[in-house]
Coordinates of C-alpha atoms and ligand atoms in Angstrom, one line a residue:
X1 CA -34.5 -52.6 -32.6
X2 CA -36.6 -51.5 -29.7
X3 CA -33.9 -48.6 -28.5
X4 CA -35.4 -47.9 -24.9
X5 CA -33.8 -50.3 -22.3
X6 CA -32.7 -49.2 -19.0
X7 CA -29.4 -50.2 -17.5
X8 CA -30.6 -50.3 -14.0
X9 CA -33.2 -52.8 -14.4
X10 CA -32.8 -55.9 -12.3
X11 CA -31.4 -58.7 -14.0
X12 CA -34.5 -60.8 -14.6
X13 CA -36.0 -57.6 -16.5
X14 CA -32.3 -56.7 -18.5
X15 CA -32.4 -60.9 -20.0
X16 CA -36.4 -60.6 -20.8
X17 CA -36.4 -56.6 -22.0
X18 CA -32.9 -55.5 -23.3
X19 CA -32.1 -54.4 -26.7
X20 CA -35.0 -56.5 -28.3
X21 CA -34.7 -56.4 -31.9
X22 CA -37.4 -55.5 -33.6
X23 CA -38.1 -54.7 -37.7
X24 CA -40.7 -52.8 -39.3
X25 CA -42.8 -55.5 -39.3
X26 CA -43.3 -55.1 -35.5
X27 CA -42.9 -58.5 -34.2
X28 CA -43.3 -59.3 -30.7
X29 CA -40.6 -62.0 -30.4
X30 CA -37.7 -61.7 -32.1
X31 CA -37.4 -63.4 -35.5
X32 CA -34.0 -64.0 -36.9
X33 CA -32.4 -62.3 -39.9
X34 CA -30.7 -65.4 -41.6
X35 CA -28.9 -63.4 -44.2
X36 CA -25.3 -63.3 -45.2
X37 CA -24.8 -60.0 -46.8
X38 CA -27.4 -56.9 -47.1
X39 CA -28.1 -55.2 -50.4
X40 CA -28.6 -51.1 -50.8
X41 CA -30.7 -49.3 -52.6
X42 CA -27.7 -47.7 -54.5
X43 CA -24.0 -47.6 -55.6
X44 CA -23.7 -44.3 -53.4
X45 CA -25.6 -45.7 -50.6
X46 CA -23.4 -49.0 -50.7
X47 CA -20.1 -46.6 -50.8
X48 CA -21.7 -44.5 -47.5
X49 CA -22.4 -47.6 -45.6
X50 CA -19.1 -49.6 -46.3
X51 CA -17.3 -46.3 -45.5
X52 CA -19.0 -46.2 -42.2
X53 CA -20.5 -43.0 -43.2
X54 CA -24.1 -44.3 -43.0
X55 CA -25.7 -46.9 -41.1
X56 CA -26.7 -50.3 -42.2
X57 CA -25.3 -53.7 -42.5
X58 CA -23.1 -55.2 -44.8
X59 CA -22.4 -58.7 -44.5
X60 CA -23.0 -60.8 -41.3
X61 CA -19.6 -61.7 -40.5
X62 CA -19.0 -58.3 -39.7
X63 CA -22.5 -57.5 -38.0
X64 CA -26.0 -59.1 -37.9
X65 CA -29.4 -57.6 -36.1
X66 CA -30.0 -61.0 -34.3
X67 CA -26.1 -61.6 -33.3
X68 CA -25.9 -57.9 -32.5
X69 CA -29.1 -58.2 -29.9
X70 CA -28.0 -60.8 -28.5
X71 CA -24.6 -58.7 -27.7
X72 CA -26.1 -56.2 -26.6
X73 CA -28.2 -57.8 -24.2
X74 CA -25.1 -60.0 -22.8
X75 CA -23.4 -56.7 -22.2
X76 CA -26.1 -54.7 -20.4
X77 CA -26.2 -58.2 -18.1
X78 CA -22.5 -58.3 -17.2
X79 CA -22.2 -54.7 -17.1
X80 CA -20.0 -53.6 -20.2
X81 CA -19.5 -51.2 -22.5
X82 CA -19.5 -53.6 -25.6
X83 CA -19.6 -57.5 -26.5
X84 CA -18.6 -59.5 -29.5
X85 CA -20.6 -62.7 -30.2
X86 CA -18.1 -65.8 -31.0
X87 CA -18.4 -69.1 -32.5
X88 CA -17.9 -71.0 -29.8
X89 CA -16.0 -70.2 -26.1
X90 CA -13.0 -71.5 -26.8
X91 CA -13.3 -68.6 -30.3
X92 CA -13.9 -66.1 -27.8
X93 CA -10.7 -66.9 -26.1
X94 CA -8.9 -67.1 -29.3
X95 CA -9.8 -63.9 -30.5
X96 CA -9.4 -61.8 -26.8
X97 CA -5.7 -63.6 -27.1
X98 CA -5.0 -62.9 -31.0
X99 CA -6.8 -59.3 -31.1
X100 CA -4.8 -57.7 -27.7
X101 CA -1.8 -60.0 -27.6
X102 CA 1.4 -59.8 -29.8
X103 CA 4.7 -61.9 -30.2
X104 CA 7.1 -61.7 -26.8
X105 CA 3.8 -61.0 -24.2
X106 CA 2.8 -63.1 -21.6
X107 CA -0.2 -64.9 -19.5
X108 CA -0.8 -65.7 -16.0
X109 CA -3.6 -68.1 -15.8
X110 CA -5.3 -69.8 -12.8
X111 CA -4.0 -73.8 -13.0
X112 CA -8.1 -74.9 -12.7
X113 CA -8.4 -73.8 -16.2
X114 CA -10.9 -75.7 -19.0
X115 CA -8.6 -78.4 -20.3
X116 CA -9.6 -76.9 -24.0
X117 CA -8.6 -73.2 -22.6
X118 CA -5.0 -74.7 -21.5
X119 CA -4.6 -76.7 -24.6
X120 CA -5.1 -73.4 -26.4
X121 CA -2.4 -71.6 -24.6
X122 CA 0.2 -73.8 -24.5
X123 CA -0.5 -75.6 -28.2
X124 CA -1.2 -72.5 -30.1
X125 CA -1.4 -69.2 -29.0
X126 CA 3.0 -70.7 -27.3
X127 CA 3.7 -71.2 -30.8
X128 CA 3.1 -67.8 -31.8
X129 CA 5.5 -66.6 -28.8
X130 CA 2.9 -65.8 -26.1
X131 CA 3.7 -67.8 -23.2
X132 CA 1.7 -68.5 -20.2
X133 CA 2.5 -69.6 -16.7
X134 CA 0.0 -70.8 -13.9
X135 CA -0.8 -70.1 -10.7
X136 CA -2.9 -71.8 -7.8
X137 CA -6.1 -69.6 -8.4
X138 CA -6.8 -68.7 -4.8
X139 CA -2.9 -67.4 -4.3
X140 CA -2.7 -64.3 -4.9
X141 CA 1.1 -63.7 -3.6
X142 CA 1.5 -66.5 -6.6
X143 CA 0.1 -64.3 -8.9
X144 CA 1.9 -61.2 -8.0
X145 CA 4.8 -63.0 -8.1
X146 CA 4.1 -65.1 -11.6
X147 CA 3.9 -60.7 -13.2
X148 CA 6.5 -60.4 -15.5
X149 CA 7.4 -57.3 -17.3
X150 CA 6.2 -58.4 -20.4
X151 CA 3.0 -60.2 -18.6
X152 CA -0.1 -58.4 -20.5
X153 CA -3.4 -60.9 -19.1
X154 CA -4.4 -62.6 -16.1
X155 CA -6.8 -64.9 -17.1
X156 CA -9.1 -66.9 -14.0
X157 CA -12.0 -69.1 -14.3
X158 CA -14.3 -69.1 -11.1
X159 CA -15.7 -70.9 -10.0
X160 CA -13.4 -73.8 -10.9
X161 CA -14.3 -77.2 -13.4
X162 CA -14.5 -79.7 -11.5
X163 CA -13.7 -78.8 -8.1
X164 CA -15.3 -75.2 -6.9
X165 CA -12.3 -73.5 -5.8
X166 CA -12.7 -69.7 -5.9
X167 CA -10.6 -67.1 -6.9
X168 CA -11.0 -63.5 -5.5
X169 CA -12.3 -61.1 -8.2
X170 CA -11.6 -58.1 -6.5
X171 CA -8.3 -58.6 -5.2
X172 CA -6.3 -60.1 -8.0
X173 CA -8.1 -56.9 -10.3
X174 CA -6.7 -54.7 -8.1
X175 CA -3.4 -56.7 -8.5
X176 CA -3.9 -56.1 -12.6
X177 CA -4.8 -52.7 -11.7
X178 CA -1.7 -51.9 -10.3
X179 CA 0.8 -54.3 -12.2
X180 CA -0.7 -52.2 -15.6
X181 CA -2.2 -55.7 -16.6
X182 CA -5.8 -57.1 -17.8
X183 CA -7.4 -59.3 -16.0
X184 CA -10.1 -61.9 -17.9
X185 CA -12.6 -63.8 -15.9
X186 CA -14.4 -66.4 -17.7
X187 CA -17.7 -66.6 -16.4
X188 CA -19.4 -69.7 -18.0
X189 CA -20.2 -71.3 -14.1
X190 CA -22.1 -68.6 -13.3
X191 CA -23.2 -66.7 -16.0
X192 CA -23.8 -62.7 -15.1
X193 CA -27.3 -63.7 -13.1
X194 CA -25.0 -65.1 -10.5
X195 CA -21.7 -63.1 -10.6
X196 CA -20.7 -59.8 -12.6
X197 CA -16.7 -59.8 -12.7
X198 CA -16.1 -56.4 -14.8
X199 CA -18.5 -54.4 -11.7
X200 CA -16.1 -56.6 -9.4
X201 CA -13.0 -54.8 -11.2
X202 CA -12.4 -57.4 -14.2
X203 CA -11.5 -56.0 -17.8
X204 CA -12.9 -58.6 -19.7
X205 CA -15.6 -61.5 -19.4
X206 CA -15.4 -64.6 -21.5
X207 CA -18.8 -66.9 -22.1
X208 CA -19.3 -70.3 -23.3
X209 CA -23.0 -69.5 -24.2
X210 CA -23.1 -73.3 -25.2
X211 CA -23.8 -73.9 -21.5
X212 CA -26.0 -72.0 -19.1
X213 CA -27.2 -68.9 -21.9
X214 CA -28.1 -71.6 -24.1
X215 CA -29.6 -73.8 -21.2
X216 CA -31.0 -76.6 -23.2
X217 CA -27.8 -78.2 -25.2
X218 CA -28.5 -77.0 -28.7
X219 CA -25.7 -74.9 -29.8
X220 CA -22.2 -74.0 -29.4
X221 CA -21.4 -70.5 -29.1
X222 CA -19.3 -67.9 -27.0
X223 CA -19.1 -63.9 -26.3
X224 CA -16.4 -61.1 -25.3
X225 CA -17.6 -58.9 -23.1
X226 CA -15.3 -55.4 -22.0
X227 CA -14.9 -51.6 -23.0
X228 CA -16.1 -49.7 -26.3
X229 CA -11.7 -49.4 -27.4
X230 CA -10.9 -52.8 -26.3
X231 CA -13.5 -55.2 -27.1
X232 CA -15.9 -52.8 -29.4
X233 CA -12.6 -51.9 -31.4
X234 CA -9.9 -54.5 -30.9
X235 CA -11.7 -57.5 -30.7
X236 CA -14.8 -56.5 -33.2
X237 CA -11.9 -55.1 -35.8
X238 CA -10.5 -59.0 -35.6
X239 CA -14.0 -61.0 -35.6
X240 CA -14.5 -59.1 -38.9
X241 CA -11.5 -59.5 -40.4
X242 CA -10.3 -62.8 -39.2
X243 CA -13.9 -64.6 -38.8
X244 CA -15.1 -66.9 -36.1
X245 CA -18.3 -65.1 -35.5
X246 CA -21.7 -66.3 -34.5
X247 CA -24.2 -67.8 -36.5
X248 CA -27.4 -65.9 -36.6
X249 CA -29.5 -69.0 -35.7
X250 CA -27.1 -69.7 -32.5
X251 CA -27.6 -65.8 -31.3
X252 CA -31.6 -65.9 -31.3
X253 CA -31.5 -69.3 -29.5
X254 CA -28.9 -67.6 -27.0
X255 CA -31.0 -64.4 -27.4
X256 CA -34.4 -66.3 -26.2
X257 CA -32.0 -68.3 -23.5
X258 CA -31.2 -65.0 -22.0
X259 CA -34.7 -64.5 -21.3
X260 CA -34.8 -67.4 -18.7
X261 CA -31.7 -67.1 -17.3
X262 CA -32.2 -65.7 -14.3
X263 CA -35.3 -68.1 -13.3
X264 CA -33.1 -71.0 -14.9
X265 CA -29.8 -70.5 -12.9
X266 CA -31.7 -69.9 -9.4
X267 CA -33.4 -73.5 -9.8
X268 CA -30.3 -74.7 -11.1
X269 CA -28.8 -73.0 -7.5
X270 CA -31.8 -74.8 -5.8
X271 CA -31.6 -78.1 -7.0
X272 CA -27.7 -78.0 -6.8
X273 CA -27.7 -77.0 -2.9
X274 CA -30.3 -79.4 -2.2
X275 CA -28.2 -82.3 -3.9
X276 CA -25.0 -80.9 -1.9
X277 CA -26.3 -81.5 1.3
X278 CA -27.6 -84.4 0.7
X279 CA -24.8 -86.2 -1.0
X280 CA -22.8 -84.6 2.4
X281 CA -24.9 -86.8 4.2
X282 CA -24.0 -90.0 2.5
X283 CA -22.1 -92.8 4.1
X284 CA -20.1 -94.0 1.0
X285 CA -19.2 -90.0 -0.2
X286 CA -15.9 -88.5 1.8
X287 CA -16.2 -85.1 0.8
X288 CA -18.2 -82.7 -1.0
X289 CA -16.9 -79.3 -3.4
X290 CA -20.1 -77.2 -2.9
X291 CA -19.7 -73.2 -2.6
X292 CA -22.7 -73.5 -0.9
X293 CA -21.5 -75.8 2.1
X294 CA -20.7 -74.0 5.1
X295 CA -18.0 -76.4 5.2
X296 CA -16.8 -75.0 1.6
X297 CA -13.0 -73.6 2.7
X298 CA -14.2 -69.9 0.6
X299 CA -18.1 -70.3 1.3
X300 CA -17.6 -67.0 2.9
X301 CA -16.1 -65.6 -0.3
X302 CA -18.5 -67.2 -2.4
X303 CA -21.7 -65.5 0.0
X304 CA -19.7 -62.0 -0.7
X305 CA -18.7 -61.9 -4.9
X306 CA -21.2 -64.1 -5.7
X307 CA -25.7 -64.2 -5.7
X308 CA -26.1 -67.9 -5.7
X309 CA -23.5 -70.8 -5.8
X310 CA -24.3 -72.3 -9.1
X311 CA -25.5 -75.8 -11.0
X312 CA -22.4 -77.8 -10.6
X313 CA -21.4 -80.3 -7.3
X314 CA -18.5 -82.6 -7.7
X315 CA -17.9 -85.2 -5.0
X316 CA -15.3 -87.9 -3.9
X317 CA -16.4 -91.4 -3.3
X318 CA -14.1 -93.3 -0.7
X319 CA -14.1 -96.5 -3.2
X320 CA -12.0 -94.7 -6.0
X321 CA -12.7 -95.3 -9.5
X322 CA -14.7 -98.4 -8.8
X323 CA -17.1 -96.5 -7.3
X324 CA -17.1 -93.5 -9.3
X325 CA -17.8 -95.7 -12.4
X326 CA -20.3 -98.4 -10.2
X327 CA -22.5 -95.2 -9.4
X328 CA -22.1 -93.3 -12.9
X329 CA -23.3 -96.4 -14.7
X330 CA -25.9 -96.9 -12.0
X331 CA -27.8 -93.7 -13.2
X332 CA -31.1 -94.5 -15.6
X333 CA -32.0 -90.9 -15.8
X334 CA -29.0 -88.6 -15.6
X335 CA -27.0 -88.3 -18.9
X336 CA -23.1 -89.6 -19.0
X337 CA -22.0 -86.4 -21.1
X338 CA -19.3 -83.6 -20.3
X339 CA -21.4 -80.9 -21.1
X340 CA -22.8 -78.5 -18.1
X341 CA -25.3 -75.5 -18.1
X342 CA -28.1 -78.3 -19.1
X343 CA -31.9 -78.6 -18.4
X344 CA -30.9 -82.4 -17.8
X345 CA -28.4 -83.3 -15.3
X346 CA -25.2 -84.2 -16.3
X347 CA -22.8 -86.9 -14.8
X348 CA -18.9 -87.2 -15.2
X349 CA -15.7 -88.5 -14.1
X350 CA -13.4 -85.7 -14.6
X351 CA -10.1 -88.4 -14.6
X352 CA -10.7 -90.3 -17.3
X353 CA -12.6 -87.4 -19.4
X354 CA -12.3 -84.1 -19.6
X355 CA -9.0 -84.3 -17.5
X356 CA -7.8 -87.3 -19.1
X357 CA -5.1 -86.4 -21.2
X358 CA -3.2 -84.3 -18.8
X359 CA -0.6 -86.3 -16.6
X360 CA -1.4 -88.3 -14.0
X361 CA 1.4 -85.6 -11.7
X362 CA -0.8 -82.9 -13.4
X363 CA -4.1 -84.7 -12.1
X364 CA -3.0 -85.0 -9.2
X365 CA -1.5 -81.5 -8.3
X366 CA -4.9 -79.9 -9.4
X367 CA -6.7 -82.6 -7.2
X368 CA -8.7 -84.7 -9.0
X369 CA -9.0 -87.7 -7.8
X370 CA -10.4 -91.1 -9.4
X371 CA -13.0 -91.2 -7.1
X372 CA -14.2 -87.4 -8.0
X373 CA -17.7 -87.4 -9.7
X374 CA -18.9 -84.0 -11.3
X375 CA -22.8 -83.5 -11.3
X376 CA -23.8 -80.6 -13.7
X377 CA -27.1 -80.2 -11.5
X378 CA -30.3 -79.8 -14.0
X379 CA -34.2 -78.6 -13.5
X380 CA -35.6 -82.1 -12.8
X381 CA -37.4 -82.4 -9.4
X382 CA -34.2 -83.1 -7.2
X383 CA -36.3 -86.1 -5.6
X384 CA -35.5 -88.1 -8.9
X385 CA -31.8 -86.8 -9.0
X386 CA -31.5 -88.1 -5.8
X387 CA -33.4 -91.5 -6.3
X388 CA -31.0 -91.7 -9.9
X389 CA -27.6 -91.5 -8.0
X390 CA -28.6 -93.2 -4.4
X391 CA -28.9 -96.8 -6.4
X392 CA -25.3 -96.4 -7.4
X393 CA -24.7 -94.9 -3.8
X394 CA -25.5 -98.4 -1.8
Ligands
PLP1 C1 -17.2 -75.2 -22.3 C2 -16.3 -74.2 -21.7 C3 -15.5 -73.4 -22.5 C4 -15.4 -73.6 -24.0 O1 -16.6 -73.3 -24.6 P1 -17.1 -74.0 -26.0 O2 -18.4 -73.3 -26.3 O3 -17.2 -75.5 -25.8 O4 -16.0 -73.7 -27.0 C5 -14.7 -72.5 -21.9 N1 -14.7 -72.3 -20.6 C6 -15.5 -73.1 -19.8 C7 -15.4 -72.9 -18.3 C8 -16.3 -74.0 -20.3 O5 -17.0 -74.8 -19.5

């Protein structure tokens, strides 16, 4: 490991420079130690290192060079004291939940959630007697008022999926802060080039590096992000024992992502603006969910907790589903896939996918309509992304 790093450098330096691992063997980029256990030179040795008594590693579901780099660098990017590396985003949620929370506590979640994320706290982590209630993210008298004694996490996602509402960072940690709670921000949207909720007052941050950190679509993956007792000691003690870590192949290709993060999510910004306004300006579009968009309803809290507005635009056509589907199936160029955080832009209708199996009621209290479109914006000249979608437009 090259040791020297400074936490002060600018974010473009922290993705390209921090906690590069490095081996004897000097190697300029990092190469990737695709081992599952590590053998010592003696019995003695082996008794000093699994005692913790020496350093080393063992085996890598408990700790791996590559899948610790890449943790290290995540965490000097958002700002914390430690991060554990999960299989996947929805793993990282699972193990914050199963490694702090115990039988008889209690969530309050914002009601935008990931349908995979509310599926998990109402499917599984219910059954084990931790129930969770929600609240409209941007209300915070509705989350002061959802704080039960037994409440233990507040867990927001902000920006939203699919429709860009906001909730304030600041304000509803200083509601955990005084209602003796955590608060948990998932950060996949923006990724820590964009927004940094634990310097904004947040405990913990939760990726899905399978989006933006990745940045190409190759591989599912996830991350922890909080304090040396809570995440370094809770959360590492129940990766280790319980298992859904990170695959050291996934951590250099999220390690090498984080390199070009901050370059990646400004043109993803770029494009994504540029799309906005123009799809504002279209005759057959009635409204536009853009943080960016003066006419967004928390632009101005979007300008203030946040450096750039992010990759993704959803949009309502006037024609309903009709015209969601006439335009989605118009596209030659952008993909029809649910996935985000792409080089290639993305196209979606939330209704009959990724909010799908929720109730039509549920659907329509959280607003999304059958004429809503989501456009995870990618890094193709935004001429073409406009020429793909205007055929489908007319
Ligand atoms: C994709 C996603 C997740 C889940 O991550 P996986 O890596 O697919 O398990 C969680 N939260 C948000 C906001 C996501 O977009």
């Amino acid at each position: 490991m090259n040791e020297f790093f400074d936490p002060d450098w600018g974010y473009s330096t922290l993705g390209v420079r921090a906690a590069e691992p490095r081996t004897e063997n000097r190697e300029h980029s990092a190469s990737v130690s695709l081992t599952s256990s590590y053998v010592f030179s003696s019995a003695a040795e082996a008794e000093a290192v699994f005692k913790g008594e020496a350093p080393g590693y063992i085996y890598s579901r408990f700790t791996n060079p590559t899948v610790e780099a890449f943790e290290r660098r995540l965490a000097a990017l958002e700002g914390g004291q430690s991060c554990v590396a999960t299989a996947s985003g929805m793993a990282a949620v699972l193990s914050l939940c199963l490694a702090l929370l115990k039988q008889g506590d209690h969530i309050v979640a914002s009601n935008g959630l990931f349908g995979s994320t509310i599926n998990l706290f109402n499917n599984v982590i219910a059954r084990f007697g931790v129930a969770t209630s929600y609240v409209p993210m941007a209300d915070l008298a509705a989350w002061e008022a959802a704080i039960r004694p037994n409440t233990r996490l507040l867990f927001v996602e902000t920006p939203s999926n699919p429709l860009c509402e906001l909730a304030d960072i600041a304000a509803l940690a200083g509601i955990a802060r005084r209602r003796g709670v955590w608060l948990c921000v998932d950060n996949c949207f923006l990724t820590p080039v964009l927004q940094q909720p634990l310097r904004l007052g947040a405990d913990f941050v939760i990726h899905s590096a399978t989006k933006y950190i990745d940045g190409q679509g190759r591989c599912v993956g996830g991350a922890i992000v909080g304090d040396a007792e809570r995440v370094g000691k809770d959360v590492f003690g129940f990766m280790r024992t319980a298992g859904p870590c990170m695959s050291p192949f996934n951590a250099w290709v999220f390690l090498k992502g984080l390199e070009t993060l901050s370059v990646r999510m400004n043109a993803h910004c770029a494009n994504a603006q540029a799309l906005a306004e123009w799809l504002d300006e279209q005759p057959a579009v009635e409204r536009v969910h853009y943080p960016g968009l003066a006419s967004h309803p928390q632009h101005v809290l979007a300008q203030r907790q946040q450096s750039g507005f992010g990759g993704i635009v959803s949009f309502e056509l006037s024609g309903g589903r009709a015209a969601a589907w006439k335009l989605i199936d118009s596209t030659r160029m952008v993909s029809i896939t649910a996935n985000l955080g792409d080089t290639r832009t993305t196209i979606t209708h939330p209704a009959t996918t990724t909010h799908g199996r929720i109730t039509p009621e549920a659907r329509a209290a959280a607003g999304i309509g059958e004429g809503l479109v989501r456009v995870a914006v990618g890094l193709e000249d935004v001429a073409d992304i406009k020429a793909d979608l205007a055929r489908g437009l007319t």
